[in-house]
Short mmCIF file of C-alpha atoms in Angstrom, two decimals:
data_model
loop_
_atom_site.label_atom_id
_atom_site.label_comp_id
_atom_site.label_asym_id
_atom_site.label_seq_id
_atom_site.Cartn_x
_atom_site.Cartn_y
_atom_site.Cartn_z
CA UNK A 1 -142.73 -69.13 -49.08
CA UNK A 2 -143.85 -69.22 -45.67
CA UNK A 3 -142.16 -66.37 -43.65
CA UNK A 4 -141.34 -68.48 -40.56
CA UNK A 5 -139.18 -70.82 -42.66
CA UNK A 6 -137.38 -67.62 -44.09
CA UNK A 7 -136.65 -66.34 -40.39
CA UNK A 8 -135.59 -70.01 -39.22
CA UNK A 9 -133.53 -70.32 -42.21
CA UNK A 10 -131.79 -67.27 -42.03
CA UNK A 11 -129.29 -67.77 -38.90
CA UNK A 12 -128.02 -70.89 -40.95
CA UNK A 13 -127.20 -69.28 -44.03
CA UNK A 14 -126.38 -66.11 -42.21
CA UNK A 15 -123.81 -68.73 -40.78
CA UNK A 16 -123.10 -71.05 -43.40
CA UNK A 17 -123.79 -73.40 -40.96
CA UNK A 18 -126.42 -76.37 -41.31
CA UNK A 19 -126.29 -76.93 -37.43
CA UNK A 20 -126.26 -74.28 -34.98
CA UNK A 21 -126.54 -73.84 -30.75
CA UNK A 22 -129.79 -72.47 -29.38
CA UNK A 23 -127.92 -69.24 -28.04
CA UNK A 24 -126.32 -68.51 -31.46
CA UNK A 25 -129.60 -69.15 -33.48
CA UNK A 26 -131.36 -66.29 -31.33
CA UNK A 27 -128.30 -63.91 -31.26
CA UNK A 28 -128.37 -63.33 -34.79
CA UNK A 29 -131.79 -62.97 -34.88
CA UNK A 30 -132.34 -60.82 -31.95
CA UNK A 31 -128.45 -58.97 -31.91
CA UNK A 32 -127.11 -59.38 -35.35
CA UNK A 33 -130.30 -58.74 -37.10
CA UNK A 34 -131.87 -56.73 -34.99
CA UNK A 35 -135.79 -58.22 -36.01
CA UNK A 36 -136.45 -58.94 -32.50
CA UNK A 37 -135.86 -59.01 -28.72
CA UNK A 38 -134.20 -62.20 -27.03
CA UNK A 39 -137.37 -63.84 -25.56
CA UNK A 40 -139.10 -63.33 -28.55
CA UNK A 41 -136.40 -64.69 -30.87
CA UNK A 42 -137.38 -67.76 -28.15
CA UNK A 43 -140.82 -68.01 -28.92
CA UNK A 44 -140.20 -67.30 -32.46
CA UNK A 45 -137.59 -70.67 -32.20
CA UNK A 46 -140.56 -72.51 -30.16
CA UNK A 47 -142.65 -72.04 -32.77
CA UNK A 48 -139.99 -72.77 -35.28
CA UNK A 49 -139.90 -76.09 -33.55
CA UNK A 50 -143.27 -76.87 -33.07
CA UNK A 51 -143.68 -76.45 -36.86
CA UNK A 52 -141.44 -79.04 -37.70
CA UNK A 53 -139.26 -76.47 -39.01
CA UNK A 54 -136.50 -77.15 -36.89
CA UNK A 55 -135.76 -79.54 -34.74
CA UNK A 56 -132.50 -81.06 -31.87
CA UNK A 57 -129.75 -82.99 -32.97
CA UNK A 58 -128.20 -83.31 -29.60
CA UNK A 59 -127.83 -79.92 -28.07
CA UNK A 60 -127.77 -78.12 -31.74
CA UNK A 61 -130.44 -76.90 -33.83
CA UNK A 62 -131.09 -78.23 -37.48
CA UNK A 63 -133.56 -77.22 -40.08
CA UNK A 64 -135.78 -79.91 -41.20
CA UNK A 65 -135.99 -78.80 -44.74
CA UNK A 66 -133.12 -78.21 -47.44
CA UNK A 67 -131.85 -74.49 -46.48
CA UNK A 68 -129.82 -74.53 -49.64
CA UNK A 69 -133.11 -74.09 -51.27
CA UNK A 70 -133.88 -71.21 -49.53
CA UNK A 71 -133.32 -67.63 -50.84
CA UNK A 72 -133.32 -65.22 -48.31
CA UNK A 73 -134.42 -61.64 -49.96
CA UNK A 74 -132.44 -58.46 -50.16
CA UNK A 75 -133.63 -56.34 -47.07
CA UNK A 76 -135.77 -58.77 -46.30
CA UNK A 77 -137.25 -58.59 -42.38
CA UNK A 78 -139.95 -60.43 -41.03
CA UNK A 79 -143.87 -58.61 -40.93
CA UNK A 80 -145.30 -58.08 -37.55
CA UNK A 81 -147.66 -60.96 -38.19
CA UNK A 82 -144.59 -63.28 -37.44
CA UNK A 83 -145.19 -62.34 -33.60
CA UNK A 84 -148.94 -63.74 -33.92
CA UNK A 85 -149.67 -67.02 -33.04
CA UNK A 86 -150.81 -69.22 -36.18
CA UNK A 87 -153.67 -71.02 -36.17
CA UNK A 88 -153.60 -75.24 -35.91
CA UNK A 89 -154.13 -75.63 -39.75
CA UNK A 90 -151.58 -72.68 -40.91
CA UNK A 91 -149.26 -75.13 -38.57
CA UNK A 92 -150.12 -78.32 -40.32
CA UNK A 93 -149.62 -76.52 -43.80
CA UNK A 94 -146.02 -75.25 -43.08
CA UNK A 95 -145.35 -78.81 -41.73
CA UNK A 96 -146.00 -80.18 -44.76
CA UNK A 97 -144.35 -77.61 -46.73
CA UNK A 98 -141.00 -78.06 -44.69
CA UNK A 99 -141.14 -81.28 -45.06
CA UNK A 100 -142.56 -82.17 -48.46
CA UNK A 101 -141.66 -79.28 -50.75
CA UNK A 102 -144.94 -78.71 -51.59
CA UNK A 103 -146.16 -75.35 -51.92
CA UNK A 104 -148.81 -73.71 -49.43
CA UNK A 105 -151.18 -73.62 -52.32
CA UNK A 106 -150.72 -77.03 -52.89
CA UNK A 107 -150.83 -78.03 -49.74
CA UNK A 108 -154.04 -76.22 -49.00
CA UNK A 109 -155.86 -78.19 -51.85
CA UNK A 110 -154.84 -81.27 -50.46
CA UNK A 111 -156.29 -80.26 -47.23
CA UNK A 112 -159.49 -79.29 -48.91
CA UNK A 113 -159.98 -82.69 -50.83
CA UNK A 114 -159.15 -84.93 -47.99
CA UNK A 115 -161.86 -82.87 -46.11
CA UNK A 116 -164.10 -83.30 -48.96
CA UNK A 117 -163.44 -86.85 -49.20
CA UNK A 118 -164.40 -87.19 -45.56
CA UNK A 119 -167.90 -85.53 -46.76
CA UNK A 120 -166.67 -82.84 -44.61
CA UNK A 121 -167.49 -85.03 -41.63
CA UNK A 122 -164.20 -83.81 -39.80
CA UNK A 123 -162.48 -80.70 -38.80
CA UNK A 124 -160.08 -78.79 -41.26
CA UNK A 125 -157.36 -79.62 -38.63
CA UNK A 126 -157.87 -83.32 -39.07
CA UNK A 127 -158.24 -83.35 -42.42
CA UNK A 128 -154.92 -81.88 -42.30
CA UNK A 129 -153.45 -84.37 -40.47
CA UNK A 130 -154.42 -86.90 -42.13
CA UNK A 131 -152.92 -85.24 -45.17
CA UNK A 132 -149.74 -84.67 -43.32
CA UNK A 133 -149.71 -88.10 -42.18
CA UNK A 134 -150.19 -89.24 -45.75
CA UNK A 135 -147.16 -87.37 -47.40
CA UNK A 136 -145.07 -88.68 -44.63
CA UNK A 137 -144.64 -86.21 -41.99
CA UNK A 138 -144.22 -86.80 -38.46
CA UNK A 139 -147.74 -84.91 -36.84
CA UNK A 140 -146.40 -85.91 -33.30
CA UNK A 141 -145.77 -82.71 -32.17
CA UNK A 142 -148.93 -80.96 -33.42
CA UNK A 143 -151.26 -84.06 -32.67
CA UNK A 144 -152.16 -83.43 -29.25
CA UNK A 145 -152.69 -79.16 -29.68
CA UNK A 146 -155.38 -80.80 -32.29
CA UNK A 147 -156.34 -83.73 -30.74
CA UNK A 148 -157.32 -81.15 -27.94
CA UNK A 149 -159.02 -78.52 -30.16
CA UNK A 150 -161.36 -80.50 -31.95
CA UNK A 151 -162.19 -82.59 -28.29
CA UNK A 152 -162.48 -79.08 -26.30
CA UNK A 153 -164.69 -78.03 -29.58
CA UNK A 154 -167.10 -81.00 -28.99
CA UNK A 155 -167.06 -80.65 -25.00
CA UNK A 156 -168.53 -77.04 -26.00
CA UNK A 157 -171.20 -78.18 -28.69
CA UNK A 158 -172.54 -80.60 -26.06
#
């Protein structure tokens, strides 16, 4: 399981809540918990967000996946490599496993076919999109940091 879903997750079931206010989501993370300081329990719910993980229902947070399927593990805490920024495709893969229940494995292989389909005429990153697009997922958040890489790629190659 991806460990940014288990840290977004883990404020709602901390709370029993399925619906909680910015301010409380990063108080048990960064005060209750203890994982992390307050701006980074704010980039850690940016990135939460930009994942697809979560997203607004008026001024409250929600999880976009089923958080009753979640299991949160004894003593878990997240690894340092939480506070790195992921890459455009490890993105696109934990969109579509918060939003299609498949597993990153899965997922992955998907990715990897559609790009083979494509005789690998396209970037990773758009092969995952299209994938993404595909099972269903809304890609408008993470469309344009693509849409840019692969253009600012090309600028370079030119």
């Amino acid at each position: 399981m991806d460990e940014l879903m288990l840290v977004a997750a883990t404020p709602f079931k901390r709370n029993n809540k399925n619906s909680l206010s910015i301010k409380d989501f990063e108080f048990v993370l960064s005060f209750d918990l203890k994982w992390m300081a307050p701006d980074v329990a704010s980039k850690i719910r940016d990135r939460a967000i930009g994942s697809q993980l979560l997203k607004f229902q008026g001024a409250e947070l929600i999880p976009n996946f089923d958080i009753s399927n979640i299991e949160i593990p004894h003593g878990f805490k997240p690894s340092e490599s939480i506070f790195k920024e992921r890459s455009a495709i490890e993105d696109i893969i934990a969109l579509i496993v918060a939003n299609c229940g498949k597993s990153a494995r899965d997922t992955t292989a998907l990715i990897n076919k559609k790009q083979e389909q494509l005789d690998d005429l396209v970037d990773i990153e758009v092969a995952g999109l299209l994938t993404a697009r595909e099972l269903g997922c809304d890609i408008d958040l993470i469309y344009d940091r693509i849409h840019n890489k692969v253009f600012s790629k090309q600028e370079m190659s030119t």
